Short mmCIF file of C-alpha atoms in Angstrom, two decimals:
data_model
loop_
_atom_site.label_atom_id
_atom_site.label_comp_id
_atom_site.label_asym_id
_atom_site.label_seq_id
_atom_site.Cartn_x
_atom_site.Cartn_y
_atom_site.Cartn_z
CA MET J 19 95.39 70.16 114.96
CA ALA J 20 92.12 69.11 113.32
CA TYR J 21 91.30 69.77 109.68
CA GLY J 22 88.09 69.53 107.64
CA GLY J 23 87.59 66.94 104.98
CA GLY J 24 87.54 69.36 102.06
CA GLU J 25 89.95 69.25 99.18
CA VAL J 26 93.34 70.89 99.47
CA GLN J 27 93.58 74.14 97.53
CA ASP J 28 96.90 75.67 96.49
CA MET J 29 97.17 79.38 95.95
CA GLU J 30 100.30 80.83 94.41
CA VAL J 31 101.91 83.44 96.60
CA ASP J 32 105.33 84.74 97.37
CA LYS J 33 105.11 85.53 101.05
CA ARG J 34 108.66 84.75 102.04
CA ARG J 35 110.25 87.83 103.51
CA GLU J 36 113.81 88.71 102.77
CA SER J 37 116.09 89.58 105.66
CA ASP J 38 115.01 93.22 105.71
CA GLU J 39 118.53 93.85 104.67
CA SER J 40 118.71 96.88 102.45
CA ALA J 41 121.87 95.45 100.99
CA ASP J 42 119.77 92.65 99.54
CA ASP J 43 117.04 94.88 98.13
CA ASP J 44 117.10 96.24 94.58
CA ILE J 45 120.51 97.86 94.69
CA LYS J 46 121.05 100.78 92.39
CA GLU J 47 124.58 100.70 91.08
CA LYS J 48 126.37 103.98 91.44
CA GLN J 49 128.22 105.28 88.41
CA ALA J 50 131.72 103.85 88.35
CA VAL J 51 134.46 106.32 89.19
CA GLN J 52 137.38 105.88 86.83
CA ASP J 53 140.86 106.74 88.01
CA GLY J 54 141.11 109.57 85.54
CA GLU J 55 137.96 111.17 86.91
CA VAL J 56 139.27 111.68 90.42
CA GLN J 57 141.07 114.91 91.19
CA ASN J 58 142.22 116.06 94.63
CA GLY J 59 140.26 113.27 96.27
CA GLU J 60 136.97 114.31 94.70
CA GLU J 61 134.96 112.86 91.84
CA ALA J 62 134.86 115.01 88.72
CA ALA J 63 131.48 116.60 88.12
CA ASP J 64 129.16 114.86 85.71
CA ASP J 65 128.22 117.31 82.97
CA SER J 66 124.77 115.78 82.76
CA GLU J 67 124.15 116.55 86.45
CA THR J 68 125.36 120.03 87.24
CA PRO J 69 125.08 120.80 90.98
CA VAL J 70 122.68 123.55 91.99
CA SER J 71 123.41 126.26 94.54
CA LEU J 72 121.55 126.24 97.84
CA GLU J 73 121.00 129.93 97.34
CA THR J 74 118.13 128.95 95.04
CA ILE J 75 116.46 126.94 97.80
CA ASN J 76 114.39 128.61 100.51
CA LEU J 77 114.99 127.16 103.98
CA ASP J 78 112.44 127.66 106.73
CA PRO J 79 114.24 128.58 109.99
CA GLU J 80 111.32 127.13 111.98
CA ALA J 81 111.33 123.76 110.20
CA GLU J 82 111.99 120.61 112.22
CA ASP J 83 111.88 118.22 109.24
CA VAL J 84 113.78 119.28 106.13
CA ASP J 85 113.62 117.10 103.00
CA LEU J 86 115.93 118.05 100.13
CA ASN J 87 115.85 114.74 98.33
CA HIS J 88 117.15 114.51 94.73
CA MET J 89 117.73 118.22 94.19
CA ARG J 90 121.23 118.08 92.66
CA ILE J 91 122.77 119.79 95.69
CA GLY J 92 126.54 119.78 95.29
CA LYS J 93 127.64 121.40 98.52
CA ILE J 94 126.31 121.62 102.07
CA GLN J 95 126.04 125.29 102.94
CA GLY J 96 123.63 127.80 104.42
CA PHE J 97 122.02 125.34 106.85
CA GLU J 98 122.96 127.38 109.92
CA VAL J 99 119.52 129.04 109.73
CA LEU J 100 117.89 125.72 110.68
CA ARG J 101 117.96 126.31 114.42
CA LYS J 102 115.19 123.80 115.22
CA VAL J 103 115.85 121.06 112.67
CA LYS J 104 115.56 117.48 113.91
CA THR J 105 115.51 115.56 110.63
CA LEU J 106 117.60 116.51 107.60
CA CYS J 107 117.27 114.44 104.42
CA LEU J 108 119.80 115.04 101.64
CA ARG J 109 119.31 111.79 99.74
CA GLN J 110 120.30 111.39 96.10
CA ASN J 111 122.29 114.56 95.66
CA LEU J 112 125.81 115.33 94.44
CA ILE J 113 127.42 116.06 97.81
CA LYS J 114 131.11 115.20 98.06
CA VAL J 115 132.03 116.57 101.50
CA ILE J 116 130.25 116.56 104.87
CA GLU J 117 130.66 120.14 106.07
CA ASP J 118 128.97 123.19 107.63
CA LEU J 119 126.65 121.19 109.87
CA GLU J 120 128.31 122.25 113.14
CA GLN J 121 125.46 124.52 114.26
CA LEU J 122 122.71 121.92 113.79
CA VAL J 123 122.99 120.77 117.39
CA THR J 124 119.29 119.81 117.54
CA LEU J 125 119.63 117.26 114.74
CA ASN J 126 118.38 113.73 115.51
CA GLU J 127 118.47 112.20 112.03
CA LEU J 128 120.85 112.85 109.14
CA ASP J 129 120.27 111.12 105.80
CA LEU J 130 123.04 111.39 103.19
CA TYR J 131 122.13 108.24 101.27
CA ASP J 132 123.33 108.14 97.64
CA ASN J 133 125.82 110.97 97.33
CA GLN J 134 129.53 111.05 96.47
CA ILE J 135 131.01 111.25 99.97
CA ARG J 136 134.45 109.71 100.49
CA ILE J 137 135.20 110.54 104.14
CA ILE J 138 133.06 110.61 107.30
CA GLN J 139 134.02 113.92 108.90
CA ASN J 140 132.83 117.12 110.58
CA LEU J 141 130.09 115.48 112.64
CA GLU J 142 131.62 116.19 116.07
CA ASN J 143 129.01 118.77 117.15
CA LEU J 144 125.99 116.60 116.34
CA SER J 145 125.88 115.06 119.79
CA GLN J 146 122.11 114.47 119.67
CA LEU J 147 122.20 112.49 116.45
CA GLN J 148 120.37 109.16 116.72
CA ILE J 149 120.09 107.98 113.10
CA LEU J 150 122.80 108.33 110.46
CA ASP J 151 122.55 107.01 106.90
CA LEU J 152 125.61 107.17 104.66
CA SER J 153 124.66 104.29 102.39
CA PHE J 154 125.52 104.33 98.68
CA ASN J 155 128.53 106.61 98.90
CA LEU J 156 132.25 106.09 98.26
CA LEU J 157 133.45 105.49 101.83
CA LYS J 158 136.47 103.28 102.41
CA ARG J 159 136.67 103.56 106.20
CA ILE J 160 134.43 103.80 109.23
CA GLU J 161 135.74 106.88 111.03
CA GLY J 162 134.77 110.23 112.50
CA LEU J 163 131.95 108.82 114.64
CA GLU J 164 133.57 108.93 118.07
CA SER J 165 131.43 111.80 119.43
CA LEU J 166 128.12 110.39 118.20
CA THR J 167 127.41 108.47 121.38
CA GLN J 168 123.61 108.73 121.03
CA VAL J 169 123.41 107.05 117.62
CA HIS J 170 121.28 103.91 117.71
CA ARG J 171 120.87 103.25 113.97
CA LEU J 172 123.80 103.40 111.55
CA TYR J 173 123.48 102.60 107.83
CA LEU J 174 126.62 102.20 105.72
CA VAL J 175 125.29 100.01 102.91
CA ASN J 176 127.00 99.77 99.54
CA ASN J 177 130.26 101.58 100.12
CA LYS J 178 133.85 100.35 99.81
CA ILE J 179 134.46 99.63 103.49
CA SER J 180 136.96 96.84 104.10
CA ARG J 181 137.03 96.72 107.90
CA VAL J 182 134.67 97.02 110.87
CA GLU J 183 136.38 99.58 113.12
CA ASN J 184 136.05 102.75 115.19
CA LEU J 185 132.64 101.91 116.63
CA ASN J 186 133.67 101.53 120.27
CA SER J 187 132.00 104.73 121.49
CA LEU J 188 128.64 103.92 119.89
CA THR J 189 127.47 101.93 122.89
CA LYS J 190 123.78 102.73 122.30
CA LEU J 191 123.82 101.32 118.77
CA ARG J 192 120.92 98.96 118.15
CA LEU J 193 121.06 98.53 114.37
CA LEU J 194 124.21 98.30 112.28
CA GLU J 195 123.87 97.86 108.51
CA LEU J 196 127.07 97.10 106.62
CA GLY J 197 125.73 95.14 103.65
CA SER J 198 127.41 95.29 100.24
CA ASN J 199 130.89 96.34 101.24
CA ARG J 200 134.31 94.64 101.16
CA ILE J 201 134.47 93.36 104.74
CA ARG J 202 136.42 90.14 105.30
CA GLU J 203 136.17 89.71 109.06
CA ILE J 204 133.60 90.23 111.81
CA GLU J 205 135.54 92.20 114.44
CA ASN J 206 135.61 95.15 116.83
CA LEU J 207 132.01 94.82 118.00
CA ASP J 208 132.80 94.11 121.66
CA THR J 209 131.34 97.31 123.13
CA LEU J 210 128.08 97.17 121.17
CA ARG J 211 126.26 95.21 123.86
CA ASP J 212 122.85 96.73 123.05
CA LEU J 213 123.05 95.79 119.38
CA ASP J 214 119.77 94.23 118.27
CA SER J 215 120.23 93.85 114.50
CA LEU J 216 123.43 93.25 112.54
CA PHE J 217 123.43 93.10 108.74
CA LEU J 218 126.58 91.97 106.92
CA GLY J 219 125.20 90.56 103.67
CA LYS J 220 127.15 90.72 100.42
CA ASN J 221 130.66 91.00 101.82
CA LYS J 222 133.66 88.65 101.81
CA ILE J 223 133.35 87.16 105.29
CA THR J 224 134.72 83.64 105.71
CA LYS J 225 133.96 82.94 109.38
CA LEU J 226 131.30 83.67 112.00
CA GLN J 227 133.31 84.96 114.96
CA ASN J 228 133.91 87.70 117.55
CA MET J 229 130.28 88.09 118.59
CA GLU J 230 130.59 86.85 122.17
CA THR J 231 129.34 90.10 123.73
CA LEU J 232 126.30 90.49 121.47
CA SER J 233 123.89 88.58 123.69
CA ASN J 234 121.04 91.00 122.92
CA LEU J 235 121.23 90.41 119.18
CA THR J 236 117.89 89.23 117.74
CA VAL J 237 118.59 89.56 114.00
CA LEU J 238 121.78 88.46 112.25
CA SER J 239 122.22 88.43 108.47
CA VAL J 240 125.40 87.21 106.81
CA GLN J 241 123.91 86.28 103.45
CA SER J 242 126.00 86.09 100.29
CA ASN J 243 129.41 85.78 101.88
CA ARG J 244 132.06 83.03 101.92
CA LEU J 245 131.00 81.02 104.96
CA THR J 246 131.54 77.27 105.01
CA LYS J 247 130.46 76.51 108.59
CA ILE J 248 127.85 77.63 111.12
CA GLU J 249 129.81 78.48 114.27
CA GLY J 250 130.49 81.22 116.79
CA LEU J 251 126.82 81.76 117.69
CA GLN J 252 126.90 80.28 121.21
CA SER J 253 126.44 83.62 122.98
CA LEU J 254 123.55 84.78 120.81
CA VAL J 255 120.92 83.29 123.09
CA ASN J 256 118.25 85.84 122.12
CA LEU J 257 118.65 85.42 118.38
CA ARG J 258 115.30 85.17 116.59
CA GLU J 259 116.17 85.61 112.93
CA LEU J 260 119.26 84.13 111.27
CA TYR J 261 119.97 84.59 107.56
CA LEU J 262 122.85 82.60 106.07
CA SER J 263 121.72 81.99 102.49
CA ASP J 264 124.05 81.99 99.50
CA ASN J 265 127.18 80.73 101.21
CA GLY J 266 129.11 77.47 101.06
CA ILE J 267 127.79 75.86 104.25
CA GLN J 268 127.80 72.05 104.18
CA VAL J 269 126.34 71.02 107.55
CA LEU J 270 123.40 72.34 109.57
CA GLU J 271 124.99 72.68 113.02
CA GLY J 272 126.17 75.10 115.70
CA LEU J 273 122.70 76.28 116.77
CA GLU J 274 122.52 74.56 120.14
CA ASN J 275 122.10 77.80 122.13
CA ASN J 276 119.85 79.62 119.68
CA LYS J 277 116.60 78.15 120.97
CA LYS J 278 114.56 81.31 120.34
CA LEU J 279 114.98 81.23 116.57
CA THR J 280 111.74 81.88 114.69
CA THR J 281 113.31 82.31 111.23
CA LEU J 282 116.17 80.22 109.87
CA ASP J 283 117.39 80.88 106.34
CA VAL J 284 120.07 78.53 104.99
CA ALA J 285 118.92 78.57 101.36
CA SER J 286 121.40 78.20 98.51
CA ASN J 287 124.14 76.37 100.35
CA ARG J 288 125.55 72.81 100.05
CA ILE J 289 123.69 71.16 102.92
CA LYS J 290 122.73 67.49 102.53
CA ARG J 291 120.78 66.83 105.73
CA ILE J 292 118.20 68.57 107.90
CA GLU J 293 119.71 67.83 111.28
CA ASN J 294 120.68 69.28 114.67
CA ILE J 295 117.64 71.60 114.86
CA ARG J 296 115.07 69.46 116.69
CA HIS J 297 115.42 71.78 119.69
CA LEU J 298 114.30 74.84 117.67
CA THR J 299 110.67 74.50 118.73
CA GLU J 300 109.83 78.18 118.13
CA LEU J 301 110.60 78.06 114.40
CA GLN J 302 107.97 79.70 112.19
CA GLU J 303 109.94 80.12 108.95
CA PHE J 304 112.40 77.52 107.61
CA TRP J 305 114.04 78.33 104.29
CA MET J 306 116.27 75.58 102.88
CA ASN J 307 115.63 75.70 99.15
CA ASP J 308 118.49 75.14 96.72
CA ASN J 309 120.44 72.64 98.79
CA LEU J 310 121.16 68.90 98.51
CA VAL J 311 118.53 67.35 100.80
CA ASP J 312 117.31 63.94 99.58
CA ASN J 313 116.07 62.13 102.71
CA TRP J 314 112.38 62.45 103.61
CA ALA J 315 113.06 61.20 107.14
CA ASP J 316 114.92 64.46 107.81
CA LEU J 317 111.62 66.34 108.09
CA GLU J 318 111.20 64.72 111.50
CA GLU J 319 113.72 67.31 112.75
CA LEU J 320 111.03 69.97 112.30
CA SER J 321 108.16 68.09 113.92
CA GLY J 322 108.64 69.79 117.30
CA ALA J 323 108.06 73.27 115.86
CA GLN J 324 104.29 73.39 116.29
CA GLY J 325 104.16 77.00 115.10
CA LEU J 326 105.96 76.32 111.82
CA GLN J 327 104.14 78.22 109.08
CA THR J 328 106.44 78.25 106.05
CA VAL J 329 108.88 75.73 104.59
CA TYR J 330 110.99 76.26 101.50
CA LEU J 331 112.53 73.07 100.11
CA GLU J 332 112.25 73.58 96.36
CA ARG J 333 115.21 72.74 94.16
CA ASN J 334 116.43 70.03 96.50
CA PRO J 335 116.55 66.41 95.28
CA LEU J 336 113.39 65.87 97.36
CA GLN J 337 111.37 67.90 94.88
CA LYS J 338 111.83 65.24 92.20
CA ASP J 339 109.34 63.08 94.12
CA ASN J 340 105.87 63.28 92.51
CA GLN J 341 104.37 63.32 96.01
CA TYR J 342 106.65 66.18 97.13
CA ARG J 343 103.98 68.52 98.46
CA ARG J 344 101.81 65.78 99.90
CA LYS J 345 104.71 64.27 101.83
CA ILE J 346 105.62 67.62 103.34
CA MET J 347 102.00 68.17 104.43
CA LEU J 348 101.83 64.74 106.02
CA ALA J 349 105.12 65.18 107.86
CA LEU J 350 104.43 68.81 108.91
CA PRO J 351 100.64 69.24 109.17
CA CYS J 352 100.89 72.69 110.78
CA VAL J 353 102.60 74.23 107.73
CA ARG J 354 100.52 76.79 105.84
CA GLN J 355 102.93 77.54 103.02
CA ILE J 356 105.21 75.25 101.02
CA ASP J 357 107.66 77.17 98.86
CA ALA J 358 105.73 80.03 97.22
CA THR J 359 102.34 78.36 97.51
CA PHE J 360 99.80 78.67 100.33
CA VAL J 361 98.06 75.50 101.46
CA ARG J 362 94.39 75.83 102.39
CA PHE J 363 92.33 73.05 103.86
#
């Protein structure tokens, strides 16, 4: 690729995308529930946020999209008038129990993000549901979803879920978001053959495993867990984005079959060498900041990726070199961004 003879100009920018994982976005901590505040399985009402009655809210029977976001609703009731509703948003309310939705058989999307729900229940009649968001609640188990066979996007971010289970009937699921829970093992995903995106960031997972049937997966995020090795990805031949930052990985390996990768994030690990990725010729984003790389010759591993646009290597021993940026540009002339700085020729 030819370049003009002008001077190199650096422009500060922070273009690096995160993994699109809502679990890794700005997470709003829910108010802690003390043992003494829980009675009969429900959280005691907060005096500063007294629930309002739905009787004070006018519902349009003809409405297809109903948005009741942040209205201090404490109980689901009176929705049977919504005979045509397709989208129901009840975000940021004070709802404790999923109930009285049985007649909303036309519903395609149900959003209960940021409430006080402890159990997934009473959804059996919502057979047309395609999108369900129960993020930022108090759930401990994945359950009560068996009849929701049309769901293709399921969000369960920031709950207290300890196990991946009871998803077998959700065979049309394409996106599963389980970030910020208490999951220790990747399991029970065998029937989710159409799954395209799987987000498991901020859990307690120690091993990449049990993903043999997920050959259609294109995005996998297991950031901020307890991984020490890259393994178990042999069947993920269509994987395009892999996010493994903030773990305890020591060796860059196990990616032999993942030749379609365009984004590889292994930042904030314990990796000493850039190796075993010469075959990843479709790479566009390579994030390896905050590791232990000290050998300039390792950049040769990236030379085959002619479409490589962004490289993050800051806070490696390499950065101590006064010619740090210049050496990266010489080794990888196609790169347009080094760390958070654009390179213009």
